[in-house]
């Protein structure tokens, strides 16, 4: 379950005072809540690439956000999560926002491991007059132009429930990337005007309803104890939209930024009697790790012919083992901006959708996030040795990435 532009502070269980999310709150109480979980990018397309491939977005060979006319998309030689699970015998479906290319049939979900697809091919604001009519696609075919977006969350949820019931005797994988709370906000009629948080809260509360319906279906079909459900978001909130955007809680900045608010996301894992109930995970993990972990759970070998950056965190989710601290690289628009290792985070570049330079041009910047999650107190002058260590990590990563190239370099289609 993958929301769009939801901030770390937008769920009740993560501290929002007026958005009511009883189903996701229950999901966290019955499962594991991740307080240091990250998306692979602070932007829509790149974050989806990271989830689907387990690879850092700069390995994709395209810009961080694709538009309807973008000539590139996900390269056919990428090995997606859906392709791996399909090869293992899983029925696979995506209901929602794809955003990994549209100008070639090769880029669409059915050519990248999915058996079923219903959704918008890119962001719900890429509409007329700036862009062409937005298509609602089923399979490879457009079935409607400019669909009523007030019905999208319900439509996707109902299709996911149908898929669960149709495949209850088979292993299945559902990827449900909601269109919202990306602006424009379109809550369903039953949710419009219901939240004290306004239109944004209406949309989040409908996503909470969706999560509850899916978990309820799994219980009804007696599949809950054999199904892992994970909830997170693609990137942080669109804070320049003011009340139409969300909240990153105590994290600095939001969407499009490599400050914590841009990529530090709510994460919840639910698998009754397998994921320990009521657990809080404070170790660093990410959507890149979901790729490797889900393939591992399904018994699929991780590709060895390309760099895969995600780690297998199966034992961690199951509560049977700890994670080793591993460098986690934060990405800006088209180049590396920062790295996190353990509690330490070093910025070599910064970006902000608010255009604010929080530290008056000073770089690099060093923060100890366990003690300062809001990135208020720069420690670079006091810890020169840590700055030097992390700069070396960055340079090694840059060299490895440049040496490995992208599929677009090797096969430009």
Coordinates of C-alpha atoms in Angstrom, one line a residue:
X1 CA 0.0 0.0 0.0
X2 CA 1.8 3.0 -1.4
X3 CA 0.4 6.5 -0.8
X4 CA 1.5 9.6 -2.8
X5 CA 3.0 12.7 -1.1
X6 CA 2.1 11.6 2.5
X7 CA 4.3 13.0 5.2
X8 CA 5.7 11.3 8.3
X9 CA 3.3 13.2 10.5
X10 CA 0.1 12.5 8.6
X11 CA -1.2 9.4 10.4
X12 CA -2.7 9.2 13.9
X13 CA -0.2 6.5 14.9
X14 CA 2.6 8.8 13.8
X15 CA 1.3 11.8 15.8
X16 CA -1.3 13.7 13.8
X17 CA -3.8 15.3 16.2
X18 CA -6.8 15.5 13.9
X19 CA -6.6 13.0 11.0
X20 CA -8.3 9.8 12.1
X21 CA -6.6 6.7 10.9
X22 CA -8.0 3.8 13.1
X23 CA -7.2 1.1 10.6
X24 CA -3.6 2.0 10.0
X25 CA -3.3 2.7 13.8
X26 CA -4.5 -0.9 14.4
X27 CA -2.2 -2.2 11.7
X28 CA 0.7 -0.7 13.6
X29 CA -0.6 -2.0 16.9
X30 CA -0.9 -5.5 15.5
X31 CA 2.3 -5.3 13.6
X32 CA 5.6 -3.4 13.4
X33 CA 5.9 0.4 13.2
X34 CA 9.1 1.7 11.5
X35 CA 10.3 5.1 12.8
X36 CA 13.4 5.3 10.5
X37 CA 11.9 4.2 7.2
X38 CA 12.8 5.9 3.9
X39 CA 11.6 6.1 0.4
X40 CA 14.2 5.8 -2.3
X41 CA 13.7 9.4 -3.5
X42 CA 11.9 12.6 -2.6
X43 CA 10.1 12.5 -6.0
X44 CA 7.3 10.4 -7.6
X45 CA 9.0 8.5 -10.5
X46 CA 12.4 7.9 -8.8
X47 CA 10.8 6.5 -5.7
X48 CA 8.7 4.0 -7.7
X49 CA 11.8 2.9 -9.6
X50 CA 13.6 2.2 -6.3
X51 CA 10.7 0.2 -5.0
X52 CA 10.2 -1.8 -8.2
X53 CA 14.0 -2.6 -8.7
X54 CA 15.7 -2.3 -5.3
X55 CA 18.1 0.1 -7.0
X56 CA 19.0 3.7 -6.3
X57 CA 17.2 6.0 -8.7
X58 CA 20.4 7.3 -10.3
X59 CA 20.8 3.9 -11.8
X60 CA 17.6 4.3 -13.8
X61 CA 19.0 6.4 -16.7
X62 CA 16.1 8.9 -16.7
X63 CA 15.2 12.1 -14.8
X64 CA 13.7 11.9 -11.4
X65 CA 10.1 12.8 -12.5
X66 CA 8.7 11.7 -15.9
X67 CA 6.0 13.7 -17.7
X68 CA 3.6 12.3 -20.3
X69 CA 5.9 13.1 -23.2
X70 CA 9.1 11.8 -21.6
X71 CA 10.9 9.5 -24.2
X72 CA 12.3 7.2 -21.5
X73 CA 10.8 5.0 -18.9
X74 CA 11.7 1.9 -17.0
X75 CA 14.2 0.0 -19.2
X76 CA 13.0 -3.5 -20.3
X77 CA 16.2 -5.0 -18.9
X78 CA 15.3 -4.0 -15.4
X79 CA 14.2 -6.9 -13.2
X80 CA 11.2 -5.7 -11.3
X81 CA 9.7 -7.0 -8.1
X82 CA 6.6 -8.1 -10.0
X83 CA 8.7 -10.0 -12.6
X84 CA 10.5 -11.9 -9.8
X85 CA 7.3 -12.8 -8.0
X86 CA 5.5 -13.8 -11.2
X87 CA 8.4 -16.2 -12.0
X88 CA 7.9 -17.7 -8.6
X89 CA 4.2 -18.5 -9.4
X90 CA 2.6 -15.4 -8.0
X91 CA -0.4 -13.7 -9.6
X92 CA 0.5 -10.0 -9.8
X93 CA -1.6 -6.8 -10.0
X94 CA -1.2 -3.1 -9.8
X95 CA -4.1 -0.8 -9.1
X96 CA -3.1 2.9 -9.1
X97 CA -0.4 5.2 -10.2
X98 CA 2.5 3.7 -12.3
X99 CA 4.6 6.7 -13.4
X100 CA 7.5 4.7 -14.9
X101 CA 6.9 5.7 -18.5
X102 CA 4.2 5.8 -21.1
X103 CA 5.5 6.6 -24.5
X104 CA 6.4 2.9 -25.3
X105 CA 4.3 -0.1 -24.6
X106 CA 7.5 -1.6 -23.1
X107 CA 7.2 0.8 -20.2
X108 CA 3.7 -0.2 -19.0
X109 CA 3.0 -2.6 -16.1
X110 CA 2.0 -5.7 -18.1
X111 CA 5.4 -5.7 -19.9
X112 CA 7.1 -5.4 -16.5
X113 CA 5.7 -8.4 -14.5
X114 CA 2.1 -7.5 -13.8
X115 CA -0.8 -9.7 -14.8
X116 CA -3.4 -6.9 -14.2
X117 CA -3.3 -3.1 -14.3
X118 CA -5.9 -0.5 -13.7
X119 CA -4.8 3.1 -13.0
X120 CA -3.4 6.4 -14.1
X121 CA 0.0 6.2 -15.8
X122 CA 1.4 9.3 -14.0
X123 CA 0.5 11.9 -11.4
X124 CA -3.1 13.0 -11.1
X125 CA -2.2 16.7 -11.7
X126 CA -0.8 16.0 -15.2
X127 CA -4.0 17.0 -16.8
X128 CA -5.4 19.6 -19.2
X129 CA -4.7 22.3 -20.1
X130 CA -1.0 21.9 -19.5
X131 CA -1.0 18.2 -20.5
X132 CA -3.2 16.0 -22.7
X133 CA -6.3 14.2 -21.4
X134 CA -5.2 11.8 -18.6
X135 CA -6.0 8.2 -19.4
X136 CA -7.4 5.6 -17.1
X137 CA -5.7 2.4 -18.4
X138 CA -6.7 -1.2 -18.0
X139 CA -4.1 -3.6 -19.1
X140 CA -2.5 -1.8 -22.1
X141 CA -5.7 0.0 -23.2
X142 CA -7.2 3.4 -22.3
X143 CA -10.7 2.8 -21.1
X144 CA -11.6 6.4 -20.1
X145 CA -10.2 9.9 -20.4
X146 CA -10.1 12.3 -17.5
X147 CA -11.9 9.9 -15.1
X148 CA -13.7 11.1 -12.0
X149 CA -10.9 11.2 -9.5
X150 CA -13.3 11.2 -6.6
X151 CA -13.9 7.6 -7.4
X152 CA -10.3 6.4 -7.8
X153 CA -9.4 5.3 -4.2
X154 CA -12.7 3.2 -4.0
X155 CA -12.2 1.8 -7.5
X156 CA -8.6 0.7 -6.8
X157 CA -9.6 -0.8 -3.4
X158 CA -12.6 -2.7 -4.9
X159 CA -10.4 -4.1 -7.6
X160 CA -7.8 -5.2 -5.1
X161 CA -10.4 -7.0 -3.1
X162 CA -11.7 -8.8 -6.2
X163 CA -8.2 -9.9 -7.0
X164 CA -7.7 -11.2 -3.4
X165 CA -10.9 -13.3 -3.6
X166 CA -10.1 -14.5 -7.1
X167 CA -6.7 -15.7 -6.1
X168 CA -7.2 -16.9 -2.6
X169 CA -6.0 -20.3 -3.5
X170 CA -2.9 -18.9 -5.2
X171 CA 0.1 -16.9 -4.1
X172 CA -0.5 -13.3 -5.1
X173 CA 1.1 -9.9 -5.0
X174 CA -0.8 -6.6 -5.1
X175 CA 0.8 -3.2 -5.5
X176 CA -1.7 -0.5 -4.7
X177 CA -0.1 3.0 -5.3
X178 CA -2.8 5.4 -4.5
X179 CA -3.3 8.6 -6.6
X180 CA -3.4 10.7 -3.4
X181 CA -2.9 12.7 -1.2
X182 CA -1.1 14.1 -4.2
X183 CA -2.7 17.4 -5.2
X184 CA -5.4 17.8 -6.6
X185 CA -7.2 16.3 -3.7
X186 CA -10.3 14.2 -4.6
X187 CA -11.9 12.4 -1.6
X188 CA -14.8 10.0 -2.3
X189 CA -18.3 11.4 -1.7
X190 CA -18.6 9.5 1.6
X191 CA -15.4 11.1 2.9
X192 CA -15.7 14.7 1.6
X193 CA -16.0 17.1 4.5
X194 CA -15.6 14.4 7.2
X195 CA -12.1 15.2 8.5
X196 CA -11.3 18.0 10.9
X197 CA -8.1 18.4 8.9
X198 CA -10.1 19.5 5.8
X199 CA -9.8 18.1 2.3
X200 CA -6.3 16.7 2.9
X201 CA -7.6 14.8 5.9
X202 CA -10.6 13.6 4.0
X203 CA -8.3 12.0 1.4
X204 CA -6.0 10.4 4.0
X205 CA -9.0 9.0 6.0
X206 CA -10.3 7.4 2.8
X207 CA -6.9 5.7 2.3
X208 CA -7.2 4.5 5.9
X209 CA -10.6 3.1 5.0
X210 CA -9.0 1.3 2.0
X211 CA -6.3 -0.3 4.2
X212 CA -9.0 -1.4 6.6
X213 CA -11.1 -3.0 3.8
X214 CA -8.1 -4.9 2.4
X215 CA -7.1 -6.2 5.8
X216 CA -10.7 -7.1 6.6
X217 CA -10.9 -9.0 3.3
X218 CA -7.8 -11.0 4.2
X219 CA -9.3 -11.8 7.6
X220 CA -12.6 -12.9 6.0
X221 CA -10.9 -15.1 3.5
X222 CA -8.6 -16.5 6.3
X223 CA -5.6 -15.3 4.4
X224 CA -4.4 -12.8 7.0
X225 CA -1.9 -15.2 8.7
X226 CA -0.3 -16.0 5.4
X227 CA -0.1 -12.4 4.0
X228 CA 2.4 -9.6 4.6
X229 CA 1.0 -6.1 4.1
X230 CA 3.3 -3.1 4.1
X231 CA 2.2 0.5 4.1
X232 CA 4.3 3.5 3.3
X233 CA 4.5 6.6 1.0
X234 CA 6.5 7.5 -2.1
X235 CA 8.0 10.7 -0.7
X236 CA 7.2 13.5 1.8
X237 CA 4.4 16.1 1.7
X238 CA 4.0 18.9 -0.8
X239 CA 4.3 21.6 1.8
X240 CA 4.3 24.5 -0.6
X241 CA 0.6 23.6 -1.2
X242 CA -0.1 24.8 2.4
X243 CA -3.2 23.1 3.8
X244 CA -3.6 21.1 0.6
X245 CA -0.3 19.4 1.4
X246 CA 0.6 17.2 4.3
X247 CA 2.9 17.3 7.3
X248 CA 6.4 15.9 7.8
X249 CA 6.0 16.1 11.6
X250 CA 9.2 17.0 13.3
X251 CA 11.2 16.4 10.1
X252 CA 12.6 19.4 8.1
X253 CA 11.1 20.3 4.7
X254 CA 9.1 18.0 2.4
X255 CA 8.7 16.6 -1.1
X256 CA 11.5 17.3 -3.5
X257 CA 14.0 17.8 -0.6
X258 CA 16.8 15.6 0.7
X259 CA 16.2 17.0 4.2
X260 CA 14.5 14.4 6.3
X261 CA 11.0 15.6 5.5
X262 CA 11.5 14.7 1.8
X263 CA 12.2 10.9 2.3
X264 CA 11.6 9.9 5.9
X265 CA 8.2 8.1 5.7
X266 CA 5.8 6.3 7.9
X267 CA 6.3 2.5 7.5
X268 CA 4.0 -0.3 8.9
X269 CA 4.4 -4.1 8.4
X270 CA 1.5 -6.4 9.3
X271 CA 1.5 -10.2 9.2
X272 CA -0.5 -11.6 12.1
X273 CA 1.4 -14.3 14.1
X274 CA 4.5 -13.7 12.0
X275 CA 5.4 -10.1 12.4
X276 CA 5.5 -9.5 16.2
X277 CA 2.7 -7.3 17.4
X278 CA 3.3 -3.9 18.9
X279 CA 6.9 -3.7 17.9
X280 CA 8.7 -0.5 17.0
X281 CA 11.7 -0.6 14.6
X282 CA 14.1 2.3 15.0
X283 CA 16.7 0.9 12.6
X284 CA 17.2 2.5 9.2
X285 CA 15.4 0.7 6.3
X286 CA 13.8 1.6 3.1
X287 CA 11.7 0.8 0.1
X288 CA 14.9 -0.5 -1.6
X289 CA 15.0 -3.2 1.1
X290 CA 11.3 -4.2 0.4
X291 CA 12.4 -5.3 -3.1
X292 CA 15.1 -7.7 -1.8
X293 CA 13.0 -8.8 1.2
X294 CA 9.9 -9.7 -0.7
X295 CA 11.8 -11.6 -3.3
X296 CA 13.7 -13.5 -0.5
X297 CA 10.4 -14.4 1.3
X298 CA 9.1 -15.8 -2.0
X299 CA 12.3 -17.8 -2.6
X300 CA 13.4 -15.8 -5.6
X301 CA 17.1 -15.3 -6.2
X302 CA 18.3 -11.7 -6.2
X303 CA 19.9 -10.8 -9.6
X304 CA 23.7 -11.0 -9.6
X305 CA 24.2 -9.3 -13.0
X306 CA 23.5 -5.8 -11.8
X307 CA 23.9 -3.8 -8.6
X308 CA 21.0 -4.3 -6.2
X309 CA 21.1 -1.8 -3.4
X310 CA 18.3 -3.1 -1.1
X311 CA 19.1 -5.4 1.8
X312 CA 17.2 -8.5 2.9
X313 CA 15.5 -7.4 6.2
X314 CA 13.3 -10.5 6.6
X315 CA 14.7 -11.5 10.0
X316 CA 14.3 -7.9 11.1
X317 CA 10.7 -7.8 10.1
X318 CA 10.1 -11.1 11.8
X319 CA 11.8 -9.9 15.0
X320 CA 14.5 -12.5 14.9
X321 CA 17.6 -10.4 14.0
X322 CA 19.1 -6.9 14.0
X323 CA 20.2 -4.9 11.0
X324 CA 23.8 -4.0 10.4
X325 CA 24.3 -0.2 9.8
X326 CA 24.7 0.2 6.1
X327 CA 25.3 3.5 4.2
X328 CA 22.0 4.9 3.0
X329 CA 22.3 7.4 0.2
X330 CA 19.9 10.3 -0.1
X331 CA 19.3 11.6 -3.6
X332 CA 18.6 15.1 -4.9
X333 CA 17.2 15.8 -8.4
X334 CA 20.0 14.3 -10.5
X335 CA 22.9 13.8 -8.2
X336 CA 23.9 12.6 -4.7
X337 CA 23.0 15.1 -2.0
X338 CA 23.6 13.3 1.3
X339 CA 24.4 10.1 3.0
X340 CA 23.3 8.5 6.2
X341 CA 25.4 5.9 8.1
X342 CA 23.9 4.8 11.4
X343 CA 22.8 7.9 13.2
X344 CA 25.0 10.3 11.2
X345 CA 23.9 12.2 8.1
X346 CA 26.1 14.3 5.9
X347 CA 24.8 16.8 3.3
X348 CA 27.1 17.8 0.5
X349 CA 24.2 19.5 -1.3
X350 CA 20.8 20.6 -0.1
X351 CA 17.5 21.3 -1.8
X352 CA 14.2 22.7 -0.6
X353 CA 10.9 23.1 -2.3
X354 CA 10.5 26.2 -0.1
X355 CA 13.7 27.7 -1.6
X356 CA 14.9 28.4 1.9
X357 CA 18.7 28.0 2.6
X358 CA 18.5 27.0 6.2
X359 CA 22.2 27.2 6.9
X360 CA 23.2 30.2 4.7
X361 CA 25.2 28.3 2.2
X362 CA 27.3 26.3 4.6
X363 CA 28.4 22.9 3.4
X364 CA 29.0 20.2 4.2
X365 CA 26.5 19.8 7.0
X366 CA 26.6 17.0 9.6
X367 CA 23.7 15.9 11.8
X368 CA 23.2 13.2 14.4
X369 CA 19.7 12.1 13.6
X370 CA 19.0 10.0 16.7
X371 CA 19.5 13.1 18.8
X372 CA 18.4 15.7 16.3
X373 CA 15.8 14.3 13.8
X374 CA 14.8 17.8 12.8
X375 CA 18.3 18.6 11.5
X376 CA 18.7 21.8 13.5
X377 CA 22.2 21.5 14.9
X378 CA 25.1 21.2 12.5
X379 CA 28.0 19.2 14.0
X380 CA 30.4 19.4 11.0
X381 CA 32.9 21.7 12.8
X382 CA 33.0 19.5 15.9
X383 CA 33.3 16.2 14.1
X384 CA 35.7 16.6 11.2
X385 CA 36.7 13.0 11.3
X386 CA 33.1 11.9 10.7
X387 CA 32.8 14.3 7.9
X388 CA 35.9 12.9 6.3
X389 CA 34.7 9.3 6.7
X390 CA 31.3 10.0 5.1
X391 CA 32.9 12.0 2.3
X392 CA 35.0 8.9 1.5
X393 CA 31.8 6.8 1.5
X394 CA 30.2 9.2 -1.0
X395 CA 33.2 9.2 -3.3
X396 CA 33.3 5.3 -3.3
X397 CA 29.7 5.2 -4.1
X398 CA 30.0 7.7 -6.9
X399 CA 32.8 5.7 -8.5
X400 CA 31.0 2.4 -8.3
X401 CA 27.8 3.9 -9.8
X402 CA 29.7 5.6 -12.6
X403 CA 31.5 2.3 -13.4
X404 CA 28.3 0.3 -13.4
X405 CA 26.4 2.7 -15.7
X406 CA 22.8 2.2 -16.6
X407 CA 20.9 -0.1 -18.9
X408 CA 20.3 3.0 -21.1
X409 CA 24.0 3.4 -21.5
X410 CA 24.4 -0.2 -22.6
X411 CA 21.2 -0.5 -24.6
X412 CA 19.6 2.9 -25.5
X413 CA 16.7 1.2 -27.4

